[in-house]
Amino acid sequence: GGTNALFNALSWMQSDSWNGKYAIVICSDAAVHPDEAHLSEIGASSVAMLVGPDASFVIEPERATFMKHSWDFYRPIGWKNNDAIVDADVATDQFEEALKSCQESFSSQH
């Protein structure tokens, strides 16, 4: 959702409909886990971005993507509660794999 909101704000600013105003993009992740000690393993809280021209952080049009089917973090339908089933070691390894793959893909484009 948050990445899509950012790309939608950028698309709006690059369109003929843009009226020169800034966009605000807010992304949040409501981490839910019965053991508070595990909350640091399952995500961030929130970020807000003011999107506009002449920003100090530039988003280039080139992209690199990584997708992989995995069971590192999920909430089964019909599970006894809304708590996620998390394998933090697998999730961390996959995050590092995704980062490396995207970096290699992006680097090969340039």
PDB file of C-alpha atoms in Angstrom:
ATOM      1  CA  GLY A   1       0.000   0.000   0.000  1.00  0.00           C
ATOM      2  CA  GLY A   2       2.647   2.565   0.974  1.00  0.00           C
ATOM      3  CA  THR A   3       4.848   2.019  -2.062  1.00  0.00           C
ATOM      4  CA  ASN A   4       1.790   2.277  -4.285  1.00  0.00           C
ATOM      5  CA  ALA A   5       0.777   5.540  -2.577  1.00  0.00           C
ATOM      6  CA  LEU A   6       4.244   6.980  -3.238  1.00  0.00           C
ATOM      7  CA  PHE A   7       4.179   5.942  -6.901  1.00  0.00           C
ATOM      8  CA  ASN A   8       0.666   7.371  -7.273  1.00  0.00           C
ATOM      9  CA  ALA A   9       1.856  10.696  -5.845  1.00  0.00           C
ATOM     10  CA  LEU A  10       4.762  10.713  -8.304  1.00  0.00           C
ATOM     11  CA  SER A  11       2.442   9.854 -11.218  1.00  0.00           C
ATOM     12  CA  TRP A  12       0.122  12.691 -10.222  1.00  0.00           C
ATOM     13  CA  MET A  13       3.031  15.146 -10.106  1.00  0.00           C
ATOM     14  CA  GLN A  14       4.196  14.033 -13.557  1.00  0.00           C
ATOM     15  CA  SER A  15       0.718  14.352 -15.071  1.00  0.00           C
ATOM     16  CA  ASP A  16      -1.095  17.253 -16.695  1.00  0.00           C
ATOM     17  CA  SER A  17      -3.454  17.236 -13.673  1.00  0.00           C
ATOM     18  CA  TRP A  18      -0.735  18.336 -11.233  1.00  0.00           C
ATOM     19  CA  ASN A  19      -1.515  21.782  -9.849  1.00  0.00           C
ATOM     20  CA  GLY A  20       1.899  22.493  -8.311  1.00  0.00           C
ATOM     21  CA  LYS A  21       0.949  21.412  -4.787  1.00  0.00           C
ATOM     22  CA  TYR A  22       2.867  18.978  -2.641  1.00  0.00           C
ATOM     23  CA  ALA A  23       1.648  15.454  -1.939  1.00  0.00           C
ATOM     24  CA  ILE A  24       1.745  13.855   1.498  1.00  0.00           C
ATOM     25  CA  VAL A  25       2.246  10.100   1.642  1.00  0.00           C
ATOM     26  CA  ILE A  26       1.782   8.322   4.963  1.00  0.00           C
ATOM     27  CA  CYS A  27       2.623   4.643   5.360  1.00  0.00           C
ATOM     28  CA  SER A  28       2.042   2.606   8.501  1.00  0.00           C
ATOM     29  CA  ASP A  29       2.499  -0.941   9.655  1.00  0.00           C
ATOM     30  CA  ALA A  30       0.467  -1.973  12.663  1.00  0.00           C
ATOM     31  CA  ALA A  31       2.624  -4.738  14.098  1.00  0.00           C
ATOM     32  CA  VAL A  32       0.601  -7.301  16.044  1.00  0.00           C
ATOM     33  CA  HIS A  33       2.239 -10.041  18.084  1.00  0.00           C
ATOM     34  CA  PRO A  34       1.336 -11.607  21.422  1.00  0.00           C
ATOM     35  CA  ASP A  35       4.935 -11.394  22.662  1.00  0.00           C
ATOM     36  CA  GLU A  36       6.114  -7.774  22.648  1.00  0.00           C
ATOM     37  CA  ALA A  37       9.745  -8.925  22.508  1.00  0.00           C
ATOM     38  CA  HIS A  38       9.107 -10.022  18.904  1.00  0.00           C
ATOM     39  CA  LEU A  39       7.754  -6.686  17.680  1.00  0.00           C
ATOM     40  CA  SER A  40      11.231  -5.510  16.638  1.00  0.00           C
ATOM     41  CA  GLU A  41      11.437  -8.463  14.251  1.00  0.00           C
ATOM     42  CA  ILE A  42       8.235  -7.839  12.327  1.00  0.00           C
ATOM     43  CA  GLY A  43       8.269  -4.357  10.905  1.00  0.00           C
ATOM     44  CA  ALA A  44       8.414  -0.622  11.213  1.00  0.00           C
ATOM     45  CA  SER A  45       5.832   1.711  12.668  1.00  0.00           C
ATOM     46  CA  SER A  46       5.224   4.526  10.201  1.00  0.00           C
ATOM     47  CA  VAL A  47       6.724   7.093   7.889  1.00  0.00           C
ATOM     48  CA  ALA A  48       5.353  10.292   6.378  1.00  0.00           C
ATOM     49  CA  MET A  49       6.786  11.819   3.190  1.00  0.00           C
ATOM     50  CA  LEU A  50       6.255  15.247   1.735  1.00  0.00           C
ATOM     51  CA  VAL A  51       6.590  14.788  -2.022  1.00  0.00           C
ATOM     52  CA  GLY A  52       7.354  17.746  -4.232  1.00  0.00           C
ATOM     53  CA  PRO A  53       9.747  19.327  -6.719  1.00  0.00           C
ATOM     54  CA  ASP A  54      13.421  19.996  -5.902  1.00  0.00           C
ATOM     55  CA  ALA A  55      13.459  17.427  -3.114  1.00  0.00           C
ATOM     56  CA  SER A  56      16.703  16.367  -1.456  1.00  0.00           C
ATOM     57  CA  PHE A  57      15.703  12.726  -2.008  1.00  0.00           C
ATOM     58  CA  VAL A  58      15.235  11.937  -5.704  1.00  0.00           C
ATOM     59  CA  ILE A  59      13.294   8.930  -6.952  1.00  0.00           C
ATOM     60  CA  GLU A  60      14.619   7.810 -10.307  1.00  0.00           C
ATOM     61  CA  PRO A  61      12.381   6.082 -12.877  1.00  0.00           C
ATOM     62  CA  GLU A  62      14.518   2.925 -13.006  1.00  0.00           C
ATOM     63  CA  ARG A  63      13.300   0.096 -10.762  1.00  0.00           C
ATOM     64  CA  ALA A  64      14.489  -3.314  -9.606  1.00  0.00           C
ATOM     65  CA  THR A  65      12.045  -5.895  -8.278  1.00  0.00           C
ATOM     66  CA  PHE A  66      12.365  -9.108  -6.299  1.00  0.00           C
ATOM     67  CA  MET A  67       9.508 -11.537  -5.614  1.00  0.00           C
ATOM     68  CA  LYS A  68       9.556 -14.874  -3.857  1.00  0.00           C
ATOM     69  CA  HIS A  69       6.827 -17.088  -2.431  1.00  0.00           C
ATOM     70  CA  SER A  70       7.584 -17.740   1.218  1.00  0.00           C
ATOM     71  CA  TRP A  71       6.042 -18.615   4.557  1.00  0.00           C
ATOM     72  CA  ASP A  72       8.256 -16.379   6.699  1.00  0.00           C
ATOM     73  CA  PHE A  73       5.366 -14.182   7.903  1.00  0.00           C
ATOM     74  CA  TYR A  74       1.691 -14.979   7.493  1.00  0.00           C
ATOM     75  CA  ARG A  75      -1.737 -15.019   9.135  1.00  0.00           C
ATOM     76  CA  PRO A  76      -3.661 -18.179   8.229  1.00  0.00           C
ATOM     77  CA  ILE A  77      -7.370 -17.804   7.503  1.00  0.00           C
ATOM     78  CA  GLY A  78      -9.308 -19.323  10.377  1.00  0.00           C
ATOM     79  CA  TRP A  79      -6.332 -19.162  12.755  1.00  0.00           C
ATOM     80  CA  LYS A  80      -7.219 -18.968  16.449  1.00  0.00           C
ATOM     81  CA  ASN A  81      -6.296 -15.259  16.626  1.00  0.00           C
ATOM     82  CA  ASN A  82      -4.892 -12.426  14.486  1.00  0.00           C
ATOM     83  CA  ASP A  83      -1.294 -12.976  15.578  1.00  0.00           C
ATOM     84  CA  ALA A  84       1.179 -13.532  12.779  1.00  0.00           C
ATOM     85  CA  ILE A  85       3.198 -16.681  12.451  1.00  0.00           C
ATOM     86  CA  VAL A  86       6.739 -15.424  12.012  1.00  0.00           C
ATOM     87  CA  ASP A  87      10.048 -17.072  11.226  1.00  0.00           C
ATOM     88  CA  ALA A  88      12.353 -14.096  11.870  1.00  0.00           C
ATOM     89  CA  ASP A  89      15.515 -15.860  10.691  1.00  0.00           C
ATOM     90  CA  VAL A  90      13.948 -16.776   7.350  1.00  0.00           C
ATOM     91  CA  ALA A  91      12.439 -13.287   7.008  1.00  0.00           C
ATOM     92  CA  THR A  92      15.813 -11.652   7.634  1.00  0.00           C
ATOM     93  CA  ASP A  93      17.586 -13.956   5.176  1.00  0.00           C
ATOM     94  CA  GLN A  94      14.966 -13.234   2.516  1.00  0.00           C
ATOM     95  CA  PHE A  95      15.185  -9.489   3.086  1.00  0.00           C
ATOM     96  CA  GLU A  96      18.950  -9.681   2.550  1.00  0.00           C
ATOM     97  CA  GLU A  97      18.436 -11.889  -0.535  1.00  0.00           C
ATOM     98  CA  ALA A  98      15.942  -9.384  -1.964  1.00  0.00           C
ATOM     99  CA  LEU A  99      18.234  -6.433  -1.282  1.00  0.00           C
ATOM    100  CA  LYS A 100      21.195  -8.171  -2.932  1.00  0.00           C
ATOM    101  CA  SER A 101      19.117  -9.251  -5.936  1.00  0.00           C
ATOM    102  CA  CYS A 102      17.721  -5.748  -6.491  1.00  0.00           C
ATOM    103  CA  GLN A 103      21.153  -4.166  -6.093  1.00  0.00           C
ATOM    104  CA  GLU A 104      22.631  -6.576  -8.664  1.00  0.00           C
ATOM    105  CA  SER A 105      19.715  -6.031 -11.057  1.00  0.00           C
ATOM    106  CA  PHE A 106      19.886  -2.262 -10.696  1.00  0.00           C
ATOM    107  CA  SER A 107      23.672  -2.236 -11.105  1.00  0.00           C
ATOM    108  CA  SER A 108      23.488  -4.316 -14.288  1.00  0.00           C
ATOM    109  CA  GLN A 109      21.140  -1.710 -15.790  1.00  0.00           C
ATOM    110  CA  HIS A 110      23.783   1.008 -15.443  1.00  0.00           C
TER     111      HIS A 110
END
